[in-house]
mmCIF file of N, CA and C in Angstrom:
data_model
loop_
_atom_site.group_PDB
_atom_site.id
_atom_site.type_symbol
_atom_site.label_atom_id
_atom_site.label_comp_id
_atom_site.label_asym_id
_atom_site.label_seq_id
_atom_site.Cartn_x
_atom_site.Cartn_y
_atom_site.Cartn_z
ATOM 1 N N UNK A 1 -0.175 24.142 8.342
ATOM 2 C CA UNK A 1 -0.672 23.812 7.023
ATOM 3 C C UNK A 1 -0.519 22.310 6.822
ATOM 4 N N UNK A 2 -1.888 21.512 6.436
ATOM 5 C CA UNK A 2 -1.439 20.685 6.696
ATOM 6 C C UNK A 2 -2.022 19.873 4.880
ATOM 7 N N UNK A 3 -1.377 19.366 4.164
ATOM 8 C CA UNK A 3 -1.701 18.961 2.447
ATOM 9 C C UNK A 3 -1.942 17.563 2.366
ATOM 10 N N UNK A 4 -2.385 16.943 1.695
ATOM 11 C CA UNK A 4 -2.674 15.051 1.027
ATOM 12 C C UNK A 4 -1.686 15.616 -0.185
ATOM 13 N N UNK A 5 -0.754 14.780 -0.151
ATOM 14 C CA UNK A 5 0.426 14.583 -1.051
ATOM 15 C C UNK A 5 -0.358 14.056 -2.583
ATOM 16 N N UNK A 6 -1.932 14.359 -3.140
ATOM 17 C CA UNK A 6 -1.983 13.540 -3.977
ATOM 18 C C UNK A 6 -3.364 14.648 -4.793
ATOM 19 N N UNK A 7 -3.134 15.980 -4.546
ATOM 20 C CA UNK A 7 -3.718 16.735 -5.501
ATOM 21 C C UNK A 7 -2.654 17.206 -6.787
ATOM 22 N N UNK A 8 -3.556 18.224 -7.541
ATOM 23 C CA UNK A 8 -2.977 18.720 -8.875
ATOM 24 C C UNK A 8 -2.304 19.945 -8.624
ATOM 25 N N UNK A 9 -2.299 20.871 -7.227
ATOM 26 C CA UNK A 9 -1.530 21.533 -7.075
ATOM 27 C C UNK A 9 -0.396 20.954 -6.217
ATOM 28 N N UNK A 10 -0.183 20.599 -6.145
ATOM 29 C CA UNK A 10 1.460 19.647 -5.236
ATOM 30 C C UNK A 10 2.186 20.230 -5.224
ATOM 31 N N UNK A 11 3.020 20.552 -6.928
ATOM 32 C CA UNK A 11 4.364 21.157 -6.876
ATOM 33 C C UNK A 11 3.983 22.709 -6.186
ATOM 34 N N UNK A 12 3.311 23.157 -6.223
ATOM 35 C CA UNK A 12 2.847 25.080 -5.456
ATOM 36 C C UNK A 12 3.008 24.959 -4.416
ATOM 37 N N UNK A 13 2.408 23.880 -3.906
ATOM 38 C CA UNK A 13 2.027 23.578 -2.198
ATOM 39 C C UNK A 13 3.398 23.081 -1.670
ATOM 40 N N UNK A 14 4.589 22.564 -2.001
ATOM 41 C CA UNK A 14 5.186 22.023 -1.593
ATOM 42 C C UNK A 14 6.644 23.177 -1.574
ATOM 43 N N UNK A 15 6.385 23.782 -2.570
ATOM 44 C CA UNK A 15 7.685 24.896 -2.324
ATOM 45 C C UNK A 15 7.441 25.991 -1.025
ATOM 46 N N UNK A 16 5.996 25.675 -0.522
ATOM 47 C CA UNK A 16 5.314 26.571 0.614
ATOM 48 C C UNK A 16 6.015 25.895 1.696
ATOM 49 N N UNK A 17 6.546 24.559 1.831
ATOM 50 C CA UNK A 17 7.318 24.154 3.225
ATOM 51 C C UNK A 17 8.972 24.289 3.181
ATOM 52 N N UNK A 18 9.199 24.777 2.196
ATOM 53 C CA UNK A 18 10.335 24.748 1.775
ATOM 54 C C UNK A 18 11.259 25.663 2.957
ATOM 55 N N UNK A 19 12.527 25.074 3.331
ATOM 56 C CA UNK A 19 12.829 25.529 5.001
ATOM 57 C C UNK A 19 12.220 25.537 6.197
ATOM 58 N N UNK A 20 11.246 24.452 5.858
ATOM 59 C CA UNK A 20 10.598 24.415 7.284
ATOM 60 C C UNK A 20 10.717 22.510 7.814
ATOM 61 N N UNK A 21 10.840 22.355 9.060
ATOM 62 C CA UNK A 21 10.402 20.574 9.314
ATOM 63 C C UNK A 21 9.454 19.887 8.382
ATOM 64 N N UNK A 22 9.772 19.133 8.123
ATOM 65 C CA UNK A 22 8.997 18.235 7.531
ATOM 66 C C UNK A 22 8.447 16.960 7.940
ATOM 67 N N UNK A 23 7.471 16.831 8.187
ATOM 68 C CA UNK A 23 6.715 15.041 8.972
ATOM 69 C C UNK A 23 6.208 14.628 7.723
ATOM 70 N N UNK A 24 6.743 13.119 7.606
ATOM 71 C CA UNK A 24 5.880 12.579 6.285
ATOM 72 C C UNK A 24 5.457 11.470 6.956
ATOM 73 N N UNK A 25 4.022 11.670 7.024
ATOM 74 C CA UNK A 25 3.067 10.211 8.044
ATOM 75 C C UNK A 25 2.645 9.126 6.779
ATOM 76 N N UNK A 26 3.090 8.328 6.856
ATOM 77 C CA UNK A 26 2.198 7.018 6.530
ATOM 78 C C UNK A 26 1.220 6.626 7.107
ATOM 79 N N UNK A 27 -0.129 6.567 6.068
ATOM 80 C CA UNK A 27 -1.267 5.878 7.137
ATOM 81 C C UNK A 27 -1.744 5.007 6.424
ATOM 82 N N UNK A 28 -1.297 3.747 6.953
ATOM 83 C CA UNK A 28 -1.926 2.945 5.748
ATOM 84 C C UNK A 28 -3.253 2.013 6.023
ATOM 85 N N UNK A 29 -3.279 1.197 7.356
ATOM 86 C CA UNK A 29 -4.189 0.676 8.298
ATOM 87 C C UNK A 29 -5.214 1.645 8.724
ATOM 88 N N UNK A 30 -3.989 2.944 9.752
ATOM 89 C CA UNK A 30 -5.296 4.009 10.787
ATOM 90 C C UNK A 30 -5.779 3.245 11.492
ATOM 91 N N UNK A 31 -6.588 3.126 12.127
ATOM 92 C CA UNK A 31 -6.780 2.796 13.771
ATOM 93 C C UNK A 31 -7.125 3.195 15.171
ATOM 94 N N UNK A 32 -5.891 4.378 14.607
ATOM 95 C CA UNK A 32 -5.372 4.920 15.718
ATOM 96 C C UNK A 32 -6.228 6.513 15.826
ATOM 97 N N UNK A 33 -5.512 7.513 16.400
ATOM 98 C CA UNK A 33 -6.103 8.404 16.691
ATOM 99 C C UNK A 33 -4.988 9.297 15.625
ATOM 100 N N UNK A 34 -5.946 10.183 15.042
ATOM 101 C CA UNK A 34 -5.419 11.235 14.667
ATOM 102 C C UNK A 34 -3.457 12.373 15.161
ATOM 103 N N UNK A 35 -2.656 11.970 14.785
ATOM 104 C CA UNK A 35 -1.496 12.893 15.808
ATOM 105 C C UNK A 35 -0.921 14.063 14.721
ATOM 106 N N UNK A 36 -2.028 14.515 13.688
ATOM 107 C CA UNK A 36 -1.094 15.605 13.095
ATOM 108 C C UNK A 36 -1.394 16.754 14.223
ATOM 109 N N UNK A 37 -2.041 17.002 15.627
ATOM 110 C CA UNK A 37 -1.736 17.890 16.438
ATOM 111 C C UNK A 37 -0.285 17.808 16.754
ATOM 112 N N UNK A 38 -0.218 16.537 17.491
ATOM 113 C CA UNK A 38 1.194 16.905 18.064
ATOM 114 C C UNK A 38 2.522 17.074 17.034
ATOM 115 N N UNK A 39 1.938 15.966 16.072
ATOM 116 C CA UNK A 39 3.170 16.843 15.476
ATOM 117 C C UNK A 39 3.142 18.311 14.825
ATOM 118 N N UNK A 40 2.191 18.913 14.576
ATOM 119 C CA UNK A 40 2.931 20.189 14.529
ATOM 120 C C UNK A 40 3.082 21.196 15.540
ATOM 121 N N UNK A 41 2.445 20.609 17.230
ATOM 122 C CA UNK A 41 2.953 21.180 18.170
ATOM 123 C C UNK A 41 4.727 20.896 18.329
ATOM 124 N N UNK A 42 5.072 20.282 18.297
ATOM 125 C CA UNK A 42 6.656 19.619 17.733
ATOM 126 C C UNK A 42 7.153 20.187 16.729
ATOM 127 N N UNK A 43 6.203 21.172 16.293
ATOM 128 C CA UNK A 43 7.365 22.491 15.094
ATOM 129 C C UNK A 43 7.254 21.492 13.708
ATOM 130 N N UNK A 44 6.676 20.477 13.144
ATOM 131 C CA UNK A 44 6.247 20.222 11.860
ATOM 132 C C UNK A 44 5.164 20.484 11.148
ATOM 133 N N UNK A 45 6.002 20.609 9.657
ATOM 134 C CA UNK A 45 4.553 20.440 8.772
ATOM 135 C C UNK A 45 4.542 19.030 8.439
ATOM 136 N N UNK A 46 3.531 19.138 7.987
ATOM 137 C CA UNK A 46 2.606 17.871 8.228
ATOM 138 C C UNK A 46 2.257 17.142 6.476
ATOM 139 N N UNK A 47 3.121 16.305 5.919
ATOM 140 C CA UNK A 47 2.660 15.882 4.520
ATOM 141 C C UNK A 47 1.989 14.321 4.934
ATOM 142 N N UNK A 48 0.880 13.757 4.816
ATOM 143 C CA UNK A 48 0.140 12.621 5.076
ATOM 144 C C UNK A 48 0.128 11.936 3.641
ATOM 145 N N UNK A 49 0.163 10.569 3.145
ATOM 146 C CA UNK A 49 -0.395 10.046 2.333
ATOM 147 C C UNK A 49 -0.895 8.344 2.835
ATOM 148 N N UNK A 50 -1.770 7.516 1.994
ATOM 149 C CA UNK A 50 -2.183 6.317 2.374
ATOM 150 C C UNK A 50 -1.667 5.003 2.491
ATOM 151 N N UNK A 51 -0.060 5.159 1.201
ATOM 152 C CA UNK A 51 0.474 3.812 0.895
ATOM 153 C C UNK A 51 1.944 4.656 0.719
ATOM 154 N N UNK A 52 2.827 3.339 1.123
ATOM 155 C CA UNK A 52 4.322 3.292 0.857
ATOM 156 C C UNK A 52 4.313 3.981 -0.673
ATOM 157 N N UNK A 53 3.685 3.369 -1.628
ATOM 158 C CA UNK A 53 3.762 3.535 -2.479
ATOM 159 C C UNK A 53 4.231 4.935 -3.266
ATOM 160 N N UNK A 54 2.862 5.822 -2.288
ATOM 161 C CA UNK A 54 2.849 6.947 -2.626
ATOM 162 C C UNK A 54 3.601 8.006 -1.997
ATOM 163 N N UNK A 55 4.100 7.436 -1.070
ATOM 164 C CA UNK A 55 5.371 7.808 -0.176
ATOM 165 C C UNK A 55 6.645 7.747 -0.738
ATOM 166 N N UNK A 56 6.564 6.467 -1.354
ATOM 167 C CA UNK A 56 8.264 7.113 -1.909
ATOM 168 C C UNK A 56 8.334 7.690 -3.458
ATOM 169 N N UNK A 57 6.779 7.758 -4.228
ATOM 170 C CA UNK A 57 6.997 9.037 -4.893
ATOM 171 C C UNK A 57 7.267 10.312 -4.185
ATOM 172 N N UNK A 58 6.577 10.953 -3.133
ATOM 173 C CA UNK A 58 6.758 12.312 -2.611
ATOM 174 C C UNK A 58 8.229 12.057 -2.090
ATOM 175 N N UNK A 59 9.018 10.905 -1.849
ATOM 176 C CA UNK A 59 10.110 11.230 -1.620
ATOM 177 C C UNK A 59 11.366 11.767 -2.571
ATOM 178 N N UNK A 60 10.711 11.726 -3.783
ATOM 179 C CA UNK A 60 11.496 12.257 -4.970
ATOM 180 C C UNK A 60 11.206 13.816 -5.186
ATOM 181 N N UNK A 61 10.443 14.099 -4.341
ATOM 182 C CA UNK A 61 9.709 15.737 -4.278
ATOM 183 C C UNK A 61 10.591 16.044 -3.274
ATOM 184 N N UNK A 62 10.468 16.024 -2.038
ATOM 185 C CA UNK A 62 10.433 16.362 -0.661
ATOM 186 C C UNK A 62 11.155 15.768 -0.032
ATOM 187 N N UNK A 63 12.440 15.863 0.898
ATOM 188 C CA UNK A 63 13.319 15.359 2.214
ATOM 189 C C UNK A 63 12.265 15.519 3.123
ATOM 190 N N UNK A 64 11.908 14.589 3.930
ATOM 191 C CA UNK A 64 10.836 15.048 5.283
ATOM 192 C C UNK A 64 12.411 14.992 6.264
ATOM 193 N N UNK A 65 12.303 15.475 7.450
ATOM 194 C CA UNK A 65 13.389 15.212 8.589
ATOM 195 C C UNK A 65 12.551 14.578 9.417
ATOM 196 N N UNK A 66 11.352 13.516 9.244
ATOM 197 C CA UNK A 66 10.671 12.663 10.042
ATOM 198 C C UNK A 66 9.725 11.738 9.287
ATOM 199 N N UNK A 67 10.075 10.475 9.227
ATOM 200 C CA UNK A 67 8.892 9.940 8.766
ATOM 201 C C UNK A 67 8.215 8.813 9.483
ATOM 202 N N UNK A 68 7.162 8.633 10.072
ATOM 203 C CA UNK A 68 6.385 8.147 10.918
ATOM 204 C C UNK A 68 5.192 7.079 10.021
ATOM 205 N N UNK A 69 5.564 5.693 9.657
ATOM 206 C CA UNK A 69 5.056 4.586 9.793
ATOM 207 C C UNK A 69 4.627 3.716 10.014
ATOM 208 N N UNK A 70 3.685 2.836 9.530
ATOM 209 C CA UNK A 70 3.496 1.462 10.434
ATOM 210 C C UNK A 70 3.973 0.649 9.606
ATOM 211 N N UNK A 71 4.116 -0.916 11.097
ATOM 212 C CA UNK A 71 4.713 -1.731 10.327
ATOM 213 C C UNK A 71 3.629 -2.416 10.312
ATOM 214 N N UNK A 72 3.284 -3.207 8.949
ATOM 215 C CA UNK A 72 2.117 -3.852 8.381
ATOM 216 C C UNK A 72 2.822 -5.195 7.938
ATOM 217 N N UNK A 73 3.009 -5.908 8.656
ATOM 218 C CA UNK A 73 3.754 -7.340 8.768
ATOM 219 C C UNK A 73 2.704 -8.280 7.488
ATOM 220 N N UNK A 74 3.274 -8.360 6.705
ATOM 221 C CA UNK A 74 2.648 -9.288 5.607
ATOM 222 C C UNK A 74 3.304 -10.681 5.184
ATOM 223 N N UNK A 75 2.697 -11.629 5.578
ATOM 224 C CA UNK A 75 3.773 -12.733 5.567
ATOM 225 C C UNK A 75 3.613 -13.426 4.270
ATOM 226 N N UNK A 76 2.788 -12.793 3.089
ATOM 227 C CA UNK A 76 2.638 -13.131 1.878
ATOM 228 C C UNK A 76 4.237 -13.074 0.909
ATOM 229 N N UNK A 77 4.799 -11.786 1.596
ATOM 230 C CA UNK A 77 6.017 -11.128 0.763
ATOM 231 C C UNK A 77 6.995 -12.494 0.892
ATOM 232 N N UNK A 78 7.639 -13.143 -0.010
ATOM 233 C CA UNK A 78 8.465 -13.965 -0.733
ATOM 234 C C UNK A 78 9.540 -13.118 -0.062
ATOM 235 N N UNK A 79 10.185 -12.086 -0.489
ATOM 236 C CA UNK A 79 11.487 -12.040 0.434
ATOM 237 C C UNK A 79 12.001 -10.705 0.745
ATOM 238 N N UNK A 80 10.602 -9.748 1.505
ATOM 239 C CA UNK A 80 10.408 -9.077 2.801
ATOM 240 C C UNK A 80 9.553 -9.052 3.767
ATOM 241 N N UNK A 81 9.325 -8.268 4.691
ATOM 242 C CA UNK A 81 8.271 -8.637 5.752
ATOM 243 C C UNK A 81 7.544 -7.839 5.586
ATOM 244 N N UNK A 82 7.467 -6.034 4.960
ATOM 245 C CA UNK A 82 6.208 -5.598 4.865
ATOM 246 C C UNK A 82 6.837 -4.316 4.006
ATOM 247 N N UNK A 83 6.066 -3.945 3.206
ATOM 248 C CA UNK A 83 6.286 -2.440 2.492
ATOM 249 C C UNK A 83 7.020 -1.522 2.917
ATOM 250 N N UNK A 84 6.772 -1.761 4.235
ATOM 251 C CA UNK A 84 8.049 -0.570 4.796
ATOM 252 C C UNK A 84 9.248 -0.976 4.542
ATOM 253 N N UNK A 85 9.624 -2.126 4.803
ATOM 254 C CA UNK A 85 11.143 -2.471 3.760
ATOM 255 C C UNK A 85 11.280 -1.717 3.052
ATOM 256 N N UNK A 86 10.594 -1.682 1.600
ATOM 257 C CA UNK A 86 11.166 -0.842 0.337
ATOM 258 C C UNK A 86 11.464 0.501 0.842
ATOM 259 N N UNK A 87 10.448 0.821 1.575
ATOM 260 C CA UNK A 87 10.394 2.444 2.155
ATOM 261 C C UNK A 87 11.817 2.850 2.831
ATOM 262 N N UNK A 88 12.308 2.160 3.632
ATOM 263 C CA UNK A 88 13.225 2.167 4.371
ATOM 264 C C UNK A 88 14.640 2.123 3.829
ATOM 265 N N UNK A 89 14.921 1.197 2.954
ATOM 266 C CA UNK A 89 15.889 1.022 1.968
ATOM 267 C C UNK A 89 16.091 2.242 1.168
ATOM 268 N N UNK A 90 14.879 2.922 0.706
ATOM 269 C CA UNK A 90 15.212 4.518 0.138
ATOM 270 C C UNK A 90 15.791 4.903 0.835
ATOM 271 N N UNK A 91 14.871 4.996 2.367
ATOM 272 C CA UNK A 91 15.788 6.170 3.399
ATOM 273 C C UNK A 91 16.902 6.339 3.698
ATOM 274 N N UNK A 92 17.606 5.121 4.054
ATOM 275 C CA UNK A 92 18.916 4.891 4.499
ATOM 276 C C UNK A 92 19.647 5.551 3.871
ATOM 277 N N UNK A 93 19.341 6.223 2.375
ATOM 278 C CA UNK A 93 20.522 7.275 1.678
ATOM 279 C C UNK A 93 19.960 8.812 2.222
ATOM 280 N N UNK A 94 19.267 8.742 2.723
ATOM 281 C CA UNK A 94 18.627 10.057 3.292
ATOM 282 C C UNK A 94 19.310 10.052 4.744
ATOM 283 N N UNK A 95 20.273 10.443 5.387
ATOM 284 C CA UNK A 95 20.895 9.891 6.518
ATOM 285 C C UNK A 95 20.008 10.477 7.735
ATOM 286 N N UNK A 96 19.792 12.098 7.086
ATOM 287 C CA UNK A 96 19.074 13.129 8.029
ATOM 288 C C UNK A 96 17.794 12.433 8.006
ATOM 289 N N UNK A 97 17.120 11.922 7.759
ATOM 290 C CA UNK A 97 15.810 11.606 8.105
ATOM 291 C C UNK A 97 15.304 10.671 8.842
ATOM 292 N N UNK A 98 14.827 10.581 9.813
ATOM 293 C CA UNK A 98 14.507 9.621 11.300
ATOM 294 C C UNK A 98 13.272 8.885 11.024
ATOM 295 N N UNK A 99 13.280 7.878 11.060
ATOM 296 C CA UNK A 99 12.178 7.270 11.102
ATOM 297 C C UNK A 99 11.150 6.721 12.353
ATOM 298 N N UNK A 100 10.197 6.755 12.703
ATOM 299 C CA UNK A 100 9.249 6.500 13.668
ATOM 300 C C UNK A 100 8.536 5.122 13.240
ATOM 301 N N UNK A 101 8.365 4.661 13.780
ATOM 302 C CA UNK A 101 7.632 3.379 13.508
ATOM 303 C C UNK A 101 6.540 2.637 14.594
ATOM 304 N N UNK A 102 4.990 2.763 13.943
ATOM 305 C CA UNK A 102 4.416 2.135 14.787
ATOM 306 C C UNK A 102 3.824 0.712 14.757
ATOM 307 N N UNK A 103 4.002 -0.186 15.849
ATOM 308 C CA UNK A 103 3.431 -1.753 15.426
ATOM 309 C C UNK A 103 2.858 -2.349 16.295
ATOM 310 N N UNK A 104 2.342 -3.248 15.624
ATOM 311 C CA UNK A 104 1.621 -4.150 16.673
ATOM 312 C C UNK A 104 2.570 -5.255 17.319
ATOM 313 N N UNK A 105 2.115 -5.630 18.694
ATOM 314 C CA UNK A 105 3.228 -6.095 19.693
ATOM 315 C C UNK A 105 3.731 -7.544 19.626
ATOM 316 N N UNK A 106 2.329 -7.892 18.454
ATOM 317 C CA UNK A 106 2.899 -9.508 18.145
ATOM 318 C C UNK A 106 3.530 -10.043 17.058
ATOM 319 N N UNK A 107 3.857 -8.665 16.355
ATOM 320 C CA UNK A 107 4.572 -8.512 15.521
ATOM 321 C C UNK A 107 6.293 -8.478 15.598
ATOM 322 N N UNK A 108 6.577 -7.918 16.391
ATOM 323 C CA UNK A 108 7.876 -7.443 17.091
ATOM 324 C C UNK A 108 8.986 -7.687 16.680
ATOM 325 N N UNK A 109 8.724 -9.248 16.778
ATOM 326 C CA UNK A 109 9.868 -10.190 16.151
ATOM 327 C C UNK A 109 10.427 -9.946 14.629
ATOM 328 N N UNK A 110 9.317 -9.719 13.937
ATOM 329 C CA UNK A 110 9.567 -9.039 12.071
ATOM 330 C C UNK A 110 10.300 -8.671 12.737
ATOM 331 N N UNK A 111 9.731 -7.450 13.109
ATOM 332 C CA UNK A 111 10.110 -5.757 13.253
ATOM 333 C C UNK A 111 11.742 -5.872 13.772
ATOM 334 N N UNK A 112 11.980 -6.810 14.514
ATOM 335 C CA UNK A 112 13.466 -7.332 14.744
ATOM 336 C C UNK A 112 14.322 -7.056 13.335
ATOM 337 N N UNK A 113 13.978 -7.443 12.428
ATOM 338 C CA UNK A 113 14.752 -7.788 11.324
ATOM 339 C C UNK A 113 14.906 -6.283 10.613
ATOM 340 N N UNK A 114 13.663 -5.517 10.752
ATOM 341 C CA UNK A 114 14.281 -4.724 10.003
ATOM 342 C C UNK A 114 15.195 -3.662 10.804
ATOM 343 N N UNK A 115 14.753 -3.776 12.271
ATOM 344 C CA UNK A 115 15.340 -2.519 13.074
ATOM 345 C C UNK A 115 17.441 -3.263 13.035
ATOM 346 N N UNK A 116 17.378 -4.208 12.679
ATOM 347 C CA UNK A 116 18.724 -4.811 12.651
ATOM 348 C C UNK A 116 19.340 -4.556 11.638
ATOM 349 N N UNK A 117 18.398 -4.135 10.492
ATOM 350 C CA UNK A 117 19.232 -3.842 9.013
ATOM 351 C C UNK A 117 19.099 -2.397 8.716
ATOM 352 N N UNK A 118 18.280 -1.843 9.476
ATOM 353 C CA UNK A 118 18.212 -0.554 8.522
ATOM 354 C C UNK A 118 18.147 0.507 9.917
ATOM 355 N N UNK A 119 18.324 1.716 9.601
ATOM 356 C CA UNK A 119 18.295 2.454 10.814
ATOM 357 C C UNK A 119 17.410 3.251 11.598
ATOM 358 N N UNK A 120 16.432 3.005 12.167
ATOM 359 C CA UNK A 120 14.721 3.401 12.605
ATOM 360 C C UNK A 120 15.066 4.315 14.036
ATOM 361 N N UNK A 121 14.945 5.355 13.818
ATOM 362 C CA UNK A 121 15.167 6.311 15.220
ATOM 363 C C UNK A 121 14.011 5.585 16.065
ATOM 364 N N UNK A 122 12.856 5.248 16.017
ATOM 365 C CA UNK A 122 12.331 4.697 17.325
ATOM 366 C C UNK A 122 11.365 3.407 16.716
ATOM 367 N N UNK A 123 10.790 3.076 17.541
ATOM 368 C CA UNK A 123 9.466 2.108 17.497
ATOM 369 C C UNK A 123 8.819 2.134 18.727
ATOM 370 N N UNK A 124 7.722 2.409 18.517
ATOM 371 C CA UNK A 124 6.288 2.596 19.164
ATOM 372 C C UNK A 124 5.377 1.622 19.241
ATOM 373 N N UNK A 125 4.907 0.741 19.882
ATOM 374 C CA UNK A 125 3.458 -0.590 19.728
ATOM 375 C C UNK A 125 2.673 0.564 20.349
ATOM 376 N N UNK A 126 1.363 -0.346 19.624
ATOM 377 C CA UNK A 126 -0.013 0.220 19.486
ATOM 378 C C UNK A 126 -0.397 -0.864 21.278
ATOM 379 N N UNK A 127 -1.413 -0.056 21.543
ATOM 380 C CA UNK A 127 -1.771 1.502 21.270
ATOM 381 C C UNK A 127 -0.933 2.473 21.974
ATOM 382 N N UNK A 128 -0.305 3.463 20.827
ATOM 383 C CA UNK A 128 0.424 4.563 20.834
ATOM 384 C C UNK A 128 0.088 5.451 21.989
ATOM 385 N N UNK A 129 1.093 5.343 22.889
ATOM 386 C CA UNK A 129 1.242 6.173 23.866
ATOM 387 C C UNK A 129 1.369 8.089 23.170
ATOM 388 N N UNK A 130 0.172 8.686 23.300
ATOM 389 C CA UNK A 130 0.596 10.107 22.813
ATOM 390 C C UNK A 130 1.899 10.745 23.593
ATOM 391 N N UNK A 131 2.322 10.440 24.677
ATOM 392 C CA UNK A 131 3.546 11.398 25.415
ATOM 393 C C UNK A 131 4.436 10.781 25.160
ATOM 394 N N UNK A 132 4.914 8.884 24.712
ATOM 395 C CA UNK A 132 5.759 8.938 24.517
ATOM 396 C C UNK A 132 6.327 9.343 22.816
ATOM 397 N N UNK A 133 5.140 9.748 21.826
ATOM 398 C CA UNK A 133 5.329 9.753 20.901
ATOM 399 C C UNK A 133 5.799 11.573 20.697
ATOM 400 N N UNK A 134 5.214 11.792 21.712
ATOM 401 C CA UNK A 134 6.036 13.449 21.704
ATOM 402 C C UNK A 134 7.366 13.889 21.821
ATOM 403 N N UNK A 135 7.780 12.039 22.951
ATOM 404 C CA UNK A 135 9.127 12.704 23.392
ATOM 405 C C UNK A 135 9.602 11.790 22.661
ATOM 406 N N UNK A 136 9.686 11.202 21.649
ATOM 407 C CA UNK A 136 9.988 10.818 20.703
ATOM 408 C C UNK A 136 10.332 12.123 19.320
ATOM 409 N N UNK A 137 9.201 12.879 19.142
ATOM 410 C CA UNK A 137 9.681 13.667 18.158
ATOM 411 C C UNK A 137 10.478 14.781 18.534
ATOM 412 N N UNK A 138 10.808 15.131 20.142
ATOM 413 C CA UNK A 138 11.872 15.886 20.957
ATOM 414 C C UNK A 138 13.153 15.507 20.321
ATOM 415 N N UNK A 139 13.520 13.960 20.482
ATOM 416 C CA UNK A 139 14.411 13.648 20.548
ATOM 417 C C UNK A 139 15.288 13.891 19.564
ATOM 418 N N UNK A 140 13.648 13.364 18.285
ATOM 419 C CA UNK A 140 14.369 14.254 17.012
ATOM 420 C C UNK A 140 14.825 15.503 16.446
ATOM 421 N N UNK A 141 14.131 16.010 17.384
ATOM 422 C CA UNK A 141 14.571 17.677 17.262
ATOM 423 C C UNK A 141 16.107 18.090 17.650
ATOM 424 N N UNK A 142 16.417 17.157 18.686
ATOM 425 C CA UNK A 142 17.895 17.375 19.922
ATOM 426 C C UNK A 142 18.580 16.905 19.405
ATOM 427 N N UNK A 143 18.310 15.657 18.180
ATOM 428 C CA UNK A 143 19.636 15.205 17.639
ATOM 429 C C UNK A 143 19.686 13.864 17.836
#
């Protein structure tokens, strides 16, 4: 089952995953190829939305035990490097929840800063290897 975190039935739809994995994908760029297969071959459901924004409302709904991002390096931000900051700073009180992160490779260096402050179970550069992003969500499964 797979929902857009941004209809009028939400609260119905969301007590329907209730005890089950949870993947909360950020897509904010896209690009890439579609992976709500693998992840719910990886035993998740699947909550998608477009912006951080709207992500860390559903995080006041919903614990995901995975959330899978990009990093969107914005060098406009005065004093962070990209939206996922804010995103991330929620998480860190969420201990159980792993974060995935995908970026671009000339980016890296940001991406330094935040993987140093905050705690990101992996990072992935584009273009996203599908097998290692599987054994990536293994890992999360094993602990």
């Amino acid at each position: 089952m797979e929902r857009k975190a941004d209809g009028a039935g939400q609260e119905a739809a969301l007590v329907t995953v209730m005890g089950k994995r949870i993947l909360l994908s950020i897509i904010e760029l896209g690009g890439y190829p579609d992976f709500k297969p693998i992840y719910r071959q990886a035993g998740f459901e699947v909550e998608s939305v477009a912006s951080v924004r709207k992500a860390l409302a559903l995080l006041k709904k919903i614990s995901p035990d995975v959330i899978v991002a990009e990093f969107n390096f914005q060098s406009d931000f005065r004093d962070r490097t990209s939206s996922l900051e804010s995103l991330l700073a929620v998480v860190q009180r969420a201990p159980r929840t792993k974060v995935i992160v995908f970026y671009e490779k000339e980016h890296e260096h940001q991406l330094t800063r935040l993987t140093n402050q905050y705690p990101i179970h992996e990072t992935l550069a584009f273009p996203i290897d599908p097998v290692l992003l599987e054994q990536s969500l293994k890992r999360v499964a094993t602990g």
